[in-house]
CSV table of C-alpha atoms in Angstrom, one decimal:
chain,number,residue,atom,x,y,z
A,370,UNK,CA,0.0,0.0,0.0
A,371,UNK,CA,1.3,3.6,-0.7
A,372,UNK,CA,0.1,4.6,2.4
A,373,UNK,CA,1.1,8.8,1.5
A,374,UNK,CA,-1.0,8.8,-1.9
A,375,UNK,CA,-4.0,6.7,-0.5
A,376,UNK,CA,-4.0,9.0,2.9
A,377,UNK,CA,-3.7,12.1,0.5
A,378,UNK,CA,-6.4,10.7,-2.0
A,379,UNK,CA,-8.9,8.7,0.1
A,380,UNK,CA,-8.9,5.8,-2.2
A,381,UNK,CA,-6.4,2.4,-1.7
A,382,UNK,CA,-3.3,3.0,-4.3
A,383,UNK,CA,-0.6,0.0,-4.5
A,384,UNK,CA,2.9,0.2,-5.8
A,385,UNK,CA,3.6,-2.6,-7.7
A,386,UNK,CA,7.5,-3.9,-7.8
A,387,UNK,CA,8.8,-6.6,-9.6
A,388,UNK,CA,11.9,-6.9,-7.0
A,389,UNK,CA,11.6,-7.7,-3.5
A,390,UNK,CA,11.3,-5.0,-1.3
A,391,UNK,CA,12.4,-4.2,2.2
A,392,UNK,CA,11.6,-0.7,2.6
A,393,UNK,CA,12.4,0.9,6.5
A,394,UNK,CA,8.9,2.1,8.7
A,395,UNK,CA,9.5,4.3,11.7
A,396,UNK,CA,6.2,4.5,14.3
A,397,UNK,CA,6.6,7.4,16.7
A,398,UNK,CA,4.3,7.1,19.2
A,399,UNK,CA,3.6,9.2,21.3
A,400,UNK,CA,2.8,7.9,25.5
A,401,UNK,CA,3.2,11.4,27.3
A,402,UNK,CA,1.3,12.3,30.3
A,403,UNK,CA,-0.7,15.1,28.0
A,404,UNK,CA,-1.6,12.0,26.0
A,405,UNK,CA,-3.8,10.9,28.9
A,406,UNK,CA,-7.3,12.8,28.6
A,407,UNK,CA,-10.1,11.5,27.1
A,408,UNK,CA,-13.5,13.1,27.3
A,409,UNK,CA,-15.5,10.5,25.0
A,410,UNK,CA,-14.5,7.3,25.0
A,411,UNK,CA,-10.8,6.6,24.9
A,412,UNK,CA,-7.4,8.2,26.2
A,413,UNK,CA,-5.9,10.1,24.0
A,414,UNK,CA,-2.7,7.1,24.7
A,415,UNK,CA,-5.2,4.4,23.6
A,416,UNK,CA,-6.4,5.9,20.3
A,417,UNK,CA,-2.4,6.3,19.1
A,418,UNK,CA,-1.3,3.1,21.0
A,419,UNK,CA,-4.0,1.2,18.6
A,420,UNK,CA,-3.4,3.3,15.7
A,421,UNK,CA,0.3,2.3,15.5
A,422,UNK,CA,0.0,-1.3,16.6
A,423,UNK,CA,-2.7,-1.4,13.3
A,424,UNK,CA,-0.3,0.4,11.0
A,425,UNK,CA,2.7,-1.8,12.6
A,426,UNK,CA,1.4,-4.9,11.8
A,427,UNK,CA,-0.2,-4.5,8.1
A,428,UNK,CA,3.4,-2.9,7.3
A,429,UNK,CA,4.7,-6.3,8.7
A,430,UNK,CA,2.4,-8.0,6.5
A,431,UNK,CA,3.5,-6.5,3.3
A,432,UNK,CA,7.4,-7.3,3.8
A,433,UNK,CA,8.8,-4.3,4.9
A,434,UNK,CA,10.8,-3.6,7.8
A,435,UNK,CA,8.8,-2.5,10.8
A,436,UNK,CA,10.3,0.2,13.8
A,437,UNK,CA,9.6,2.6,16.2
A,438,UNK,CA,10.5,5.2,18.7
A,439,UNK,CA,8.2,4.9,21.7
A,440,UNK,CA,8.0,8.1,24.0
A,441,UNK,CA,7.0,9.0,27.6
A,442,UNK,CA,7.7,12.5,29.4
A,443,UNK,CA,11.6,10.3,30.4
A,444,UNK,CA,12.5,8.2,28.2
A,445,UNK,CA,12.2,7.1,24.5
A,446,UNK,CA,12.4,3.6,23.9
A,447,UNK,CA,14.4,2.9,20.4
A,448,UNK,CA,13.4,0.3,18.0
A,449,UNK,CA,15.2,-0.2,14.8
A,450,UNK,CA,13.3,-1.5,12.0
A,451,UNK,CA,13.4,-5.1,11.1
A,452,UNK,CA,11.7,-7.6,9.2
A,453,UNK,CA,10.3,-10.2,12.3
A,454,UNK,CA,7.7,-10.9,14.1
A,455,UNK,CA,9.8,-10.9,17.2
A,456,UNK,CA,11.2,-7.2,16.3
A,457,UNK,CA,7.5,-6.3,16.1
A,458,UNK,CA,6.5,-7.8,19.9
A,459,UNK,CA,9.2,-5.8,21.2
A,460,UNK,CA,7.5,-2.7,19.6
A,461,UNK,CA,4.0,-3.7,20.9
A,462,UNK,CA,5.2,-4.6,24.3
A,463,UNK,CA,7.3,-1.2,24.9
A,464,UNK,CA,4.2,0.6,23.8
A,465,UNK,CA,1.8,-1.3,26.4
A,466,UNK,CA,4.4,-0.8,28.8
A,467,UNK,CA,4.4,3.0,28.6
A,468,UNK,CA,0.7,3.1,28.2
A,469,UNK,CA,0.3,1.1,31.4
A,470,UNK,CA,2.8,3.6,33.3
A,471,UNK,CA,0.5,6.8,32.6
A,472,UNK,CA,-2.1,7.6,35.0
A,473,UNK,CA,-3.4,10.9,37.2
A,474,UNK,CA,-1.2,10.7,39.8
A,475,UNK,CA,1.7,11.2,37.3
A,476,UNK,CA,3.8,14.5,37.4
A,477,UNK,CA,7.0,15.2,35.4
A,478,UNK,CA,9.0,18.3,36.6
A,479,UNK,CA,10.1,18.2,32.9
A,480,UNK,CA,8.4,16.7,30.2
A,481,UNK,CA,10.3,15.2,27.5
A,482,UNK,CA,10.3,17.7,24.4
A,483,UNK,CA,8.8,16.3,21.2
A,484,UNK,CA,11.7,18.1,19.2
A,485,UNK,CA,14.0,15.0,21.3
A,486,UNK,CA,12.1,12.5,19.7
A,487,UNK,CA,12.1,13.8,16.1
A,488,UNK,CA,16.1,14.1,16.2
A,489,UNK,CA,15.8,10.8,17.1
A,490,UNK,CA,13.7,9.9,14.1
A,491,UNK,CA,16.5,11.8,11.9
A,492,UNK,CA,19.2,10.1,13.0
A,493,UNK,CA,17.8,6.8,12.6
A,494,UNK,CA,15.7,7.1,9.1
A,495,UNK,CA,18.0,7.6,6.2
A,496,UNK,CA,16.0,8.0,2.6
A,497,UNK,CA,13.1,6.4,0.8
A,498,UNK,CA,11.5,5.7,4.3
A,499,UNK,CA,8.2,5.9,5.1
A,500,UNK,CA,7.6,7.4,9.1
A,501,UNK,CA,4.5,7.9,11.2
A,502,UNK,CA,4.0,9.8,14.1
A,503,UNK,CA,1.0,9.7,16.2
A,504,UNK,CA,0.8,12.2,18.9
A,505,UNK,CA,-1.4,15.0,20.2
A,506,UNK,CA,2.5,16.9,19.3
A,507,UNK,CA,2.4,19.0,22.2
A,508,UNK,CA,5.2,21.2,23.1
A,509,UNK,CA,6.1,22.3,19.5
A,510,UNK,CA,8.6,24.7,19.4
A,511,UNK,CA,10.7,26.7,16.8
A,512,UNK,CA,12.8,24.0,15.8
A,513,UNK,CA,10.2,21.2,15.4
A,514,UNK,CA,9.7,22.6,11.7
A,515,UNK,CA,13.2,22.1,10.7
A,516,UNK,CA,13.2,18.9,11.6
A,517,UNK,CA,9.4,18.3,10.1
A,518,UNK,CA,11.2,19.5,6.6
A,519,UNK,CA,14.5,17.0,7.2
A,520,UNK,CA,12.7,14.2,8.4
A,521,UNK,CA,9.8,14.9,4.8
A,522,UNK,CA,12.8,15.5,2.8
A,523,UNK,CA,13.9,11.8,1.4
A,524,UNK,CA,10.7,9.8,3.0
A,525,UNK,CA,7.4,9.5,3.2
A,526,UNK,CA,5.9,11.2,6.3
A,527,UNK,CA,2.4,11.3,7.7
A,528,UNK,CA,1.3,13.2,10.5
A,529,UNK,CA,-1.6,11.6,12.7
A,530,UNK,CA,-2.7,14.4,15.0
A,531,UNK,CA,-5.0,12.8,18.1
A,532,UNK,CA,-7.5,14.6,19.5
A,533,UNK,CA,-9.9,15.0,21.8
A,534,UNK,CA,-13.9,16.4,20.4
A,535,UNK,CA,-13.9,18.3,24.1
A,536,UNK,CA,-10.6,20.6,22.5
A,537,UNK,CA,-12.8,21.2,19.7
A,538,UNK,CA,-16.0,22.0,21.0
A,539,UNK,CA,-14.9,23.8,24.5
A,540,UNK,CA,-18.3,24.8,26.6
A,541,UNK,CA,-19.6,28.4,26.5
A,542,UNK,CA,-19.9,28.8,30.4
A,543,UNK,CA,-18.4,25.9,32.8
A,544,UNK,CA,-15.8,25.5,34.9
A,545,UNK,CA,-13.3,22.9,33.7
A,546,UNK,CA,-11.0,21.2,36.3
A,547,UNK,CA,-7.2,21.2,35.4
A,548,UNK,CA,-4.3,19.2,37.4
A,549,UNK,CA,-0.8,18.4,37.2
A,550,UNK,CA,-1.0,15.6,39.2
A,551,UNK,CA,-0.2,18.0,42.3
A,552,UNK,CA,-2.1,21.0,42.2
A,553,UNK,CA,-6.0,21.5,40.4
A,554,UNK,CA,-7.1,24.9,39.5
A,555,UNK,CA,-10.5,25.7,37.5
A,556,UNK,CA,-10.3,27.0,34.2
A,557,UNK,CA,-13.5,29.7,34.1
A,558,UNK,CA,-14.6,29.5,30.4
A,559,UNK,CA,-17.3,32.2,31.2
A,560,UNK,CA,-14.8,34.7,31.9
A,561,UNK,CA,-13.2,37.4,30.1
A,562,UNK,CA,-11.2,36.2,27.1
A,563,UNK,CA,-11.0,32.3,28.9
A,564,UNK,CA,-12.5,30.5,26.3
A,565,UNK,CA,-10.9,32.3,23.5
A,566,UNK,CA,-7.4,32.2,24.4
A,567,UNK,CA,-7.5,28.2,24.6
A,568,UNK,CA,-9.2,27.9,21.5
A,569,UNK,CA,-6.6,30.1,19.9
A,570,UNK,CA,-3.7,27.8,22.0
A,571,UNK,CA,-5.3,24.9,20.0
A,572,UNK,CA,-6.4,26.8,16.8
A,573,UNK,CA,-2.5,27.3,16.3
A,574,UNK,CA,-1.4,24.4,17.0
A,575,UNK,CA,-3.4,22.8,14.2
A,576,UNK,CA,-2.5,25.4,11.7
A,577,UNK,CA,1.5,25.0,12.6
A,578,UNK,CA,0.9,21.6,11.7
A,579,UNK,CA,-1.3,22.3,8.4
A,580,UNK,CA,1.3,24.1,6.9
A,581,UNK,CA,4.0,21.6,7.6
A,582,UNK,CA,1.5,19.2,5.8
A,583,UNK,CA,0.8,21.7,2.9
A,584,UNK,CA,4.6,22.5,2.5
A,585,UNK,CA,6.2,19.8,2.9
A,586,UNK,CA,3.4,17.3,1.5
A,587,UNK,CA,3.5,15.1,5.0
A,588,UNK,CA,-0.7,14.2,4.8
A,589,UNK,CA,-2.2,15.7,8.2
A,590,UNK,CA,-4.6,13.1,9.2
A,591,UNK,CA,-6.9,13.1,12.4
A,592,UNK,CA,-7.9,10.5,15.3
A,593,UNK,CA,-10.1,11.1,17.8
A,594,UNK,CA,-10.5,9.9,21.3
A,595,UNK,CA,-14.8,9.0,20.1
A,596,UNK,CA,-14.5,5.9,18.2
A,597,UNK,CA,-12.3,2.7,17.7
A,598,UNK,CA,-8.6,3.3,16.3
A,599,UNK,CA,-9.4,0.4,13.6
A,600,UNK,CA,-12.7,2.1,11.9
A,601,UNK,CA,-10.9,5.5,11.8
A,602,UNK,CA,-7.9,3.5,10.1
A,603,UNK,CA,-9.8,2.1,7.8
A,604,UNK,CA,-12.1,5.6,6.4
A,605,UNK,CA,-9.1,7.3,6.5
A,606,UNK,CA,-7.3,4.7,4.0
A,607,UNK,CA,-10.5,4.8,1.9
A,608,UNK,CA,-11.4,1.2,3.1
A,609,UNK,CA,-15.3,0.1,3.9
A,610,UNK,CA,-16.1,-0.6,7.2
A,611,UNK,CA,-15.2,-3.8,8.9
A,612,UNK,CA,-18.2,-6.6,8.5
A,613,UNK,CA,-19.4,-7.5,12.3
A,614,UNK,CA,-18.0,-5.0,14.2
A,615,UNK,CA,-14.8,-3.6,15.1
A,616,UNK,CA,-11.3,-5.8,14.2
């Protein structure tokens, strides 16, 4: 599957090779502690935990080399890609372990910056590549579209942004609770300005990555925290639903 033209198009396209191929896959995913929020149905964690376990294995499946950088707020757990069902366990089990070490009671004097992980990602990929990253990419900074443009340069990059429907719909008049695991405040989104300047904080943040996708032709693709990782896979490759139910 060429997972960049069918993500960009809606519709399944396939390269066809007559040699064999082996082609590299880098997963970052993404297992911070702002990962865990979910106002609907999943965490935030879940939705990109299932999302790259998914994409892992049909990548697997179609001979290439499978990899991936998993990421808390301390450590990054480094994968390199291979071509084994073994190498792909060690993926899946890093990324349950990190998702199993998030919870509420969780505080990080400082997180782990996202720009860390995607220096990573350029020191491991090389060229012809393809790379994934889902995250809620939180903590941008200057530098984090620099190495957006290296790591699109010579591979095949897609951006799957996770999200929660509360970020995008924030209420009119209530009083949100906020914690960092220590302290809890109330966020008044009747008062003055409240409401706007988060939607703005958000509003920015998608558009920084918009225009990484529109420059740099990485396909800026959404997951949200209100269905199954597996059915949003599958629209967003252009694929019919699954018959029965969720797989």
């Amino acid at each position: 599957i060429d997972w960049k033209v069918t993500a960009r198009t809606g519709s399944p396209h396939v390269r066809v090779y007559t040699e064999e191929r082996d082609r590299p896959a880098l997963l970052l995913v993404d297992q911070r502690v702002s990962m865990f929020f979910g106002s609907q149905v999943y965490m935030k964690s879940v939705i990109a935990a299932e999302a790259a376990a998914l994409a892992a294995h049909r990548i697997l499946a179609q001979g290439d080399r499978v990899g991936g950088l998993v990421f808390t707020d301390t450590t990054i757990a480094e994968h390199r890609p291979q071509r084994s069902a073994a190498a792909l366990h060690r993926l899946l089990a890093s990324t349950a372990r990190a998702n199993r070490g998030l919870s509420a009671d969780l505080h990080v004097e400082t997180p782990l910056p996202i720009d860390r992980v995607l220096r990573a990602a350029r020191r491991i990929t090389a060229t012809g590549g393809l790379i994934l990253v889902f995250s809620d990419f939180d903590g941008l900074t200057p530098d984090s579209e620099r190495h957006i443009r290296a790591l699109a340069r010579h591979n095949d990059l897609l951006l799957f942004q996770v999200h929660d429907p509360l970020m995008r719909n924030l209420p009119d008049r209530a009083r949100l609770p906020i914690s960092d695991a220590r302290q809890q405040a109330e966020l008044d989104m009747g008062a003055n300005g409240q409401r706007r300047a988060v939607s703005d904080f958000l509003d920015g943040r998608l558009a920084a990555l918009a225009g990484w996708s529109r420059r740099y032709g990485a396909p800026l693709l959404q997951l949200s925290t209100d269905q199954p990782a597996s059915d949003q896979l599958r629209r967003l490759m252009g694929l019919a639903p699954a018959v029965g139910g969720r797989r």
